[in-house]
C-alpha positions as a printed NumPy array, in Angstrom:
array([[287.989, 127.536,  59.723],
       [285.147, 128.071,  57.522],
       [282.744, 126.905,  60.265],
       [284.662, 129.352,  62.944],
       [284.184, 132.077,  60.245],
       [280.741, 131.304,  59.731],
       [279.972, 131.397,  63.107],
       [281.984, 134.323,  63.925],
       [280.211, 136.151,  60.896],
       [276.723, 135.189,  62.303],
       [277.742, 136.82 ,  65.721],
       [279.271, 140.223,  63.792],
       [276.161, 140.421,  61.984],
       [273.619, 139.743,  64.718],
       [275.757, 142.627,  67.049],
       [275.742, 145.159,  64.25 ],
       [271.953, 144.737,  63.428],
       [271.005, 144.886,  67.328],
       [273.547, 148.186,  67.226],
       [271.433, 149.471,  64.085],
       [268.355, 148.8  ,  65.105],
       [268.941, 150.393,  68.927],
       [270.399, 153.71 ,  67.269],
       [266.957, 153.599,  65.071],
       [264.6  , 153.258,  67.874],
       [266.643, 155.532,  70.304],
       [265.919, 158.1  ,  67.684],
       [262.514, 157.432,  66.263],
       [261.67 , 157.804,  70.123],
       [263.489, 161.456,  70.351],
       [261.468, 162.437,  67.054],
       [258.462, 161.411,  68.441],
       [258.84 , 163.382,  71.319],
       [260.266, 166.21 ,  69.57 ],
       [256.856, 165.914,  67.697],
       [254.508, 165.737,  69.987],
       [255.469, 168.856,  72.046],
       [255.215, 171.006,  68.692],
       [251.925, 169.447,  67.49 ],
       [250.692, 170.492,  71.663],
       [251.626, 173.608,  71.009],
       [249.971, 173.897,  67.902],
       [246.652, 171.89 ,  69.278],
       [246.651, 173.926,  72.18 ],
       [243.459, 176.304,  71.198],
       [241.572, 173.626,  69.839],
       [239.128, 172.228,  72.263],
       [238.279, 168.93 ,  69.517],
       [241.907, 167.695,  69.805],
       [242.59 , 164.692,  72.334],
       [245.754, 163.649,  73.43 ],
       [245.735, 160.121,  71.901],
       [244.855, 161.705,  68.31 ],
       [247.585, 164.318,  68.384],
       [250.07 , 161.398,  69.495],
       [248.842, 159.378,  66.308],
       [249.337, 162.348,  64.394],
       [253.065, 162.61 ,  65.216],
       [253.868, 158.936,  65.518],
       [252.417, 158.866,  61.698],
       [254.549, 161.691,  61.222],
       [257.587, 160.496,  62.262],
       [258.667, 157.267,  60.297],
       [258.989, 159.612,  56.575],
       [261.353, 161.84 ,  58.922],
       [263.375, 159.019,  60.126],
       [263.813, 157.639,  56.819],
       [265.986, 160.436,  55.781],
       [267.819, 159.733,  58.792],
       [268.308, 156.263,  58.204],
       [272.402, 156.533,  56.224],
       [273.168, 158.023,  59.919],
       [271.746, 155.266,  61.984],
       [274.021, 152.69 ,  59.93 ],
       [276.898, 154.863,  60.451],
       [276.135, 155.549,  64.275],
       [275.384, 152.009,  64.817],
       [278.326, 150.622,  62.874],
       [280.536, 152.636,  64.677],
       [278.949, 151.959,  67.966],
       [279.215, 148.065,  67.271],
       [282.833, 147.601,  66.121],
       [283.866, 149.944,  69.538],
       [282.327, 147.843,  71.505],
       [283.592, 144.808,  69.966],
       [287.103, 146.411,  70.297],
       [286.803, 147.311,  73.83 ],
       [285.762, 144.147,  75.316],
       [288.6  , 142.758,  73.075],
       [286.917, 140.583,  70.271],
       [288.254, 142.051,  67.628],
       [292.017, 141.452,  69.275],
       [290.928, 137.34 ,  69.606],
       [289.311, 137.111,  66.233],
       [292.529, 138.814,  64.224],
       [294.625, 136.245,  66.622],
       [292.509, 133.646,  65.467],
       [293.838, 134.58 ,  61.894],
       [290.42 , 136.307,  60.674],
       [291.276, 139.496,  58.935],
       [289.468, 142.829,  59.047],
       [287.673, 142.183,  55.838],
       [286.157, 138.948,  56.881],
       [284.588, 140.443,  60.219],
       [283.499, 143.642,  58.041],
       [281.64 , 141.647,  55.666],
       [278.455, 140.365,  57.554],
       [277.607, 144.279,  58.58 ],
       [278.019, 144.915,  54.875],
       [275.854, 142.107,  53.674],
       [273.245, 143.355,  56.55 ],
       [273.515, 146.649,  55.835],
       [272.419, 145.631,  52.226],
       [269.234, 143.631,  53.549],
       [268.237, 146.606,  55.702],
       [268.507, 148.548,  52.471],
       [266.329, 146.444,  50.598],
       [263.899, 146.143,  53.172],
       [264.172, 149.93 ,  53.88 ],
       [263.39 , 150.508,  49.902],
       [260.557, 147.949,  49.433],
       [258.422, 148.151,  52.732],
       [259.925, 150.969,  55.033],
       [259.217, 153.36 ,  52.358],
       [256.086, 152.825,  50.955],
       [254.776, 152.46 ,  54.981],
       [256.328, 155.848,  55.345],
       [254.395, 157.534,  52.41 ],
       [250.866, 155.697,  53.533],
       [251.298, 157.025,  57.269],
       [252.254, 159.975,  56.008],
       [248.877, 160.826,  54.046],
       [247.178, 158.989,  57.51 ],
       [248.546, 161.799,  59.54 ],
       [247.433, 164.39 ,  56.468],
       [244.085, 163.249,  56.74 ],
       [244.416, 163.356,  60.917],
       [245.547, 166.897,  60.644],
       [242.768, 167.837,  58.291],
       [240.625, 166.495,  60.957],
       [242.501, 168.435,  64.131],
       [242.137, 171.883,  62.209],
       [239.121, 171.22 ,  60.423],
       [237.171, 173.084,  63.074],
       [239.259, 175.9  ,  63.649],
       [238.085, 179.563,  62.068],
       [237.701, 179.801,  58.16 ],
       [239.109, 175.87 ,  57.942],
       [242.013, 175.824,  59.519],
       [245.546, 177.993,  58.781],
       [244.832, 180.313,  55.352],
       [248.011, 182.341,  54.69 ],
       [250.601, 182.965,  52.015],
       [251.856, 179.749,  52.349],
       [250.785, 175.862,  51.555],
       [249.412, 174.953,  47.993],
       [248.764, 176.892,  45.07 ],
       [246.813, 175.694,  41.937],
       [245.944, 178.016,  38.845],
       [243.207, 176.982,  36.75 ],
       [241.554, 178.694,  33.858],
       [238.271, 177.379,  31.938],
       [235.479, 179.041,  29.976],
       [233.885, 180.407,  33.091],
       [237.156, 182.428,  33.861],
       [240.041, 182.028,  35.978],
       [240.245, 180.596,  39.763],
       [243.401, 180.657,  41.978],
       [243.27 , 178.172,  44.536],
       [245.254, 178.085,  48.081],
       [244.857, 174.963,  50.13 ],
       [246.461, 174.875,  53.764],
       [246.61 , 170.882,  53.28 ],
       [246.984, 168.53 ,  50.787],
       [245.862, 164.912,  51.115],
       [245.797, 161.777,  48.689],
       [248.841, 164.308,  46.631],
       [246.322, 166.91 ,  45.874],
       [242.895, 164.984,  45.004],
       [241.82 , 166.063,  48.319],
       [242.337, 169.397,  49.733],
       [241.754, 171.292,  53.194],
       [241.639, 175.137,  54.269],
       [240.94 , 176.372,  51.083],
       [240.872, 180.067,  49.666],
       [239.661, 180.725,  46.225],
       [240.093, 183.702,  44.023],
       [237.075, 183.958,  41.408],
       [237.821, 186.158,  38.141],
       [235.318, 186.391,  35.075],
       [236.604, 185.884,  31.504],
       [237.84 , 189.455,  31.314],
       [240.174, 189.307,  34.461],
       [237.655, 190.83 ,  36.606],
       [237.625, 190.109,  40.255],
       [234.31 , 188.389,  40.927],
       [234.214, 186.58 ,  44.346],
       [236.353, 184.962,  47.266],
       [235.51 , 181.699,  48.853],
       [236.553, 179.962,  51.678],
       [235.887, 176.504,  51.829],
       [236.577, 173.68 ,  54.621],
       [237.551, 171.056,  52.254],
       [237.458, 170.375,  48.165],
       [237.849, 166.74 ,  46.619],
       [238.64 , 166.421,  42.619],
       [235.908, 164.669,  40.521],
       [235.59 , 163.978,  37.183],
       [235.065, 167.784,  35.479],
       [234.911, 169.816,  38.621],
       [235.66 , 170.762,  42.104],
       [233.543, 169.764,  44.755],
       [233.811, 172.12 ,  47.598],
       [232.745, 171.717,  51.175],
       [231.935, 173.689,  54.046],
       [231.63 , 177.159,  51.723],
       [231.433, 180.672,  52.52 ],
       [231.513, 183.305,  49.698],
       [232.339, 186.594,  49.728],
       [232.035, 189.31 ,  47.106],
       [232.011, 193.191,  46.713],
       [228.538, 194.122,  46.295],
       [226.695, 191.237,  48.554],
       [227.078, 189.929,  52.11 ],
       [228.646, 187.39 ,  52.891],
       [226.827, 183.716,  51.545],
       [227.064, 180.294,  53.665],
       [226.505, 177.275,  51.402],
       [226.895, 173.576,  52.165],
       [228.823, 172.473,  49.235],
       [229.817, 174.305,  45.617],
       [230.625, 172.591,  42.089],
       [233.291, 174.929,  40.543],
       [234.212, 173.335,  36.947],
       [238.312, 171.639,  36.034],
       [239.797, 170.861,  33.224],
       [241.936, 169.221,  35.49 ],
       [242.63 , 165.605,  36.063],
       [243.817, 163.583,  38.93 ],
       [247.269, 162.942,  37.145],
       [247.715, 166.982,  36.411],
       [246.919, 167.76 ,  39.671],
       [249.054, 164.938,  41.689],
       [251.607, 166.403,  39.544],
       [251.384, 169.896,  40.627],
       [251.143, 168.899,  44.934],
       [252.784, 165.566,  45.552],
       [256.428, 165.757,  46.292],
       [258.38 , 163.057,  45.003],
       [259.26 , 161.783,  49.141],
       [254.991, 161.253,  49.355],
       [255.265, 159.017,  46.66 ],
       [255.982, 155.168,  47.447],
       [259.295, 153.482,  45.891],
       [256.239, 151.164,  43.776],
       [254.429, 154.167,  42.385],
       [257.008, 156.034,  41.195],
       [257.558, 154.531,  38.031],
       [253.789, 155.477,  36.99 ],
       [254.243, 159.024,  38.425],
       [257.688, 159.539,  35.958],
       [255.642, 157.887,  32.852],
       [252.711, 160.718,  33.859],
       [254.548, 163.313,  34.461],
       [256.145, 162.669,  30.564],
       [253.302, 162.03 ,  29.174],
       [251.598, 165.953,  30.845],
       [254.593, 167.644,  29.723],
       [255.756, 168.036,  33.563],
       [259.279, 167.935,  34.947],
       [260.481, 164.465,  36.124],
       [263.968, 165.368,  37.611],
       [262.584, 165.171,  41.334],
       [260.845, 161.544,  40.592],
       [263.573, 159.867,  38.591],
       [266.137, 161.498,  41.544],
       [264.243, 159.984,  43.765],
       [263.683, 156.456,  42.382],
       [267.125, 155.881,  41.933],
       [267.724, 157.045,  45.466],
       [265.976, 154.247,  46.618],
       [267.802, 152.06 ,  44.307],
       [270.856, 153.258,  45.691],
       [269.751, 153.261,  49.372],
       [271.156, 150.075,  50.032],
       [275.065, 150.531,  48.742],
       [274.367, 153.866,  50.661],
       [274.302, 152.004,  53.811],
       [276.751, 149.81 ,  53.092],
       [279.145, 152.623,  52.175],
       [277.858, 153.952,  55.654],
       [279.351, 150.963,  57.31 ],
       [282.576, 151.284,  55.325],
       [283.353, 154.675,  56.571],
       [282.29 , 153.351,  60.239],
       [284.984, 150.369,  59.999],
       [287.575, 152.68 ,  58.713],
       [287.497, 154.733,  61.956],
       [286.326, 151.796,  64.682],
       [288.762, 149.361,  64.135],
       [291.657, 150.691,  66.14 ],
       [292.865, 149.019,  69.138],
       [291.012, 150.447,  71.613],
       [293.743, 151.162,  74.407],
       [295.651, 152.651,  72.093],
       [293.249, 155.939,  72.523],
       [292.492, 158.181,  70.314],
       [288.731, 157.04 ,  70.663],
       [287.121, 160.556,  70.767],
       [289.125, 161.569,  67.303],
       [287.94 , 158.276,  65.781],
       [284.29 , 158.879,  66.523],
       [284.506, 162.667,  65.516],
       [286.277, 161.52 ,  61.906],
       [283.158, 159.344,  61.58 ],
       [280.452, 161.647,  62.097],
       [282.573, 164.329,  59.964],
       [282.639, 161.707,  57.431],
       [278.967, 161.369,  57.585],
       [277.974, 164.77 ,  57.349],
       [280.469, 165.958,  54.94 ],
       [278.768, 162.99 ,  52.912],
       [275.254, 164.382,  53.363],
       [276.148, 167.945,  52.225],
       [277.554, 166.205,  49.174],
       [273.981, 164.057,  48.657],
       [272.486, 167.725,  49.045],
       [274.473, 169.456,  46.397],
       [274.016, 166.721,  43.64 ],
       [270.028, 166.598,  44.532],
       [269.61 , 170.344,  44.295],
       [271.864, 170.485,  41.109],
       [269.718, 167.426,  39.437],
       [265.986, 169.258,  40.722],
       [267.518, 172.241,  38.71 ],
       [268.844, 169.745,  35.721],
       [272.111, 170.056,  35.815],
       [273.162, 166.782,  37.151],
       [271.579, 163.746,  35.82 ],
       [269.079, 162.066,  38.491],
       [271.656, 158.245,  38.033],
       [274.882, 160.512,  38.821],
       [273.086, 162.706,  41.492],
       [271.976, 159.467,  43.472],
       [274.823, 157.224,  43.161],
       [277.817, 159.898,  43.293],
       [277.231, 159.781,  47.037],
       [277.87 , 156.1  ,  46.928],
       [280.338, 155.514,  45.117],
       [282.519, 158.682,  46.837],
       [281.403, 157.447,  50.42 ],
       [282.059, 153.666,  49.278],
       [285.73 , 154.114,  47.998],
       [286.833, 156.554,  50.826],
       [285.743, 153.846,  53.121],
       [287.389, 151.176,  50.936],
       [290.703, 152.747,  51.114],
       [291.001, 153.271,  54.28 ],
       [290.457, 150.066,  55.54 ],
       [293.107, 148.864,  52.744],
       [295.584, 151.6  ,  54.097],
       [295.063, 150.78 ,  57.448],
       [294.941, 146.633,  56.915],
       [297.124, 146.149,  54.207],
       [298.79 , 149.517,  53.233]])
């Protein structure tokens, strides 16, 4: 019996992994196609934008977006796996051999936990690095546009005050968590808060004690525009302060989050977002296992008894409600109305207990 259980366990685990990876790959290709079409639309007026570079930029942007959809990939993959096993009567045969539902759910739970660990320690750093690479490629694509790219009221804003006066910096794009900026507009004021000049620059890099701007054009009220190859503006900002201002928790890899939390605390910045992201990544394996429990609770019914559409809709609805709960707790945590640990683990507990109680009622009720 033990040999039979081990063999079936490996079989069910393999079927689940294949189904989950199939869903993951399908959504990945769909997102790449949609993002590529959008990038082609944005770069249609740029002569320097090649189709290959646009495709690479889209390909590098998608992994971070797909990371947010990983729980739904697990949910749909598990539902697909168990519905296919039920349709071919394999679950009926397994039950007839004396194997309970808990025994053929356990391999999928173990696989989901393993996939979650890999997603946290390997996929997350890779997606963060690819996102930074895509930002660099976007800067190259839009760098030849007039004025260094898109310059409007959006983007990233930074205010610094030195002995020379005040400088307000607007950057269209940020790389390396704010250490390198592109598509810049600066508004400079003297110590009496009188407007001095407006500066446009192609890119800027934070160096020790100053910003180094390249591809500069300076505008003042009483002189024609002046073009310069470079311009240095003093600053008291450090790399840690700039990174805390420009980086978002989603763009920081799992292994870098502890140092970001410590640097934010020492600099006096809010750490709720970084702490929430860190605990969400720690809870990710268990969230994927909870999704498997939810999928199993709506997919183990005998296929020929009908009601498949209702089962699928109820599973998708449960996943959507769990997503809404995670967004609500995330917003509460970022507003510092809920502890990051509670915000990260509450959806896991709710989803896991819901699936467990539903299975307990169906199988042993």
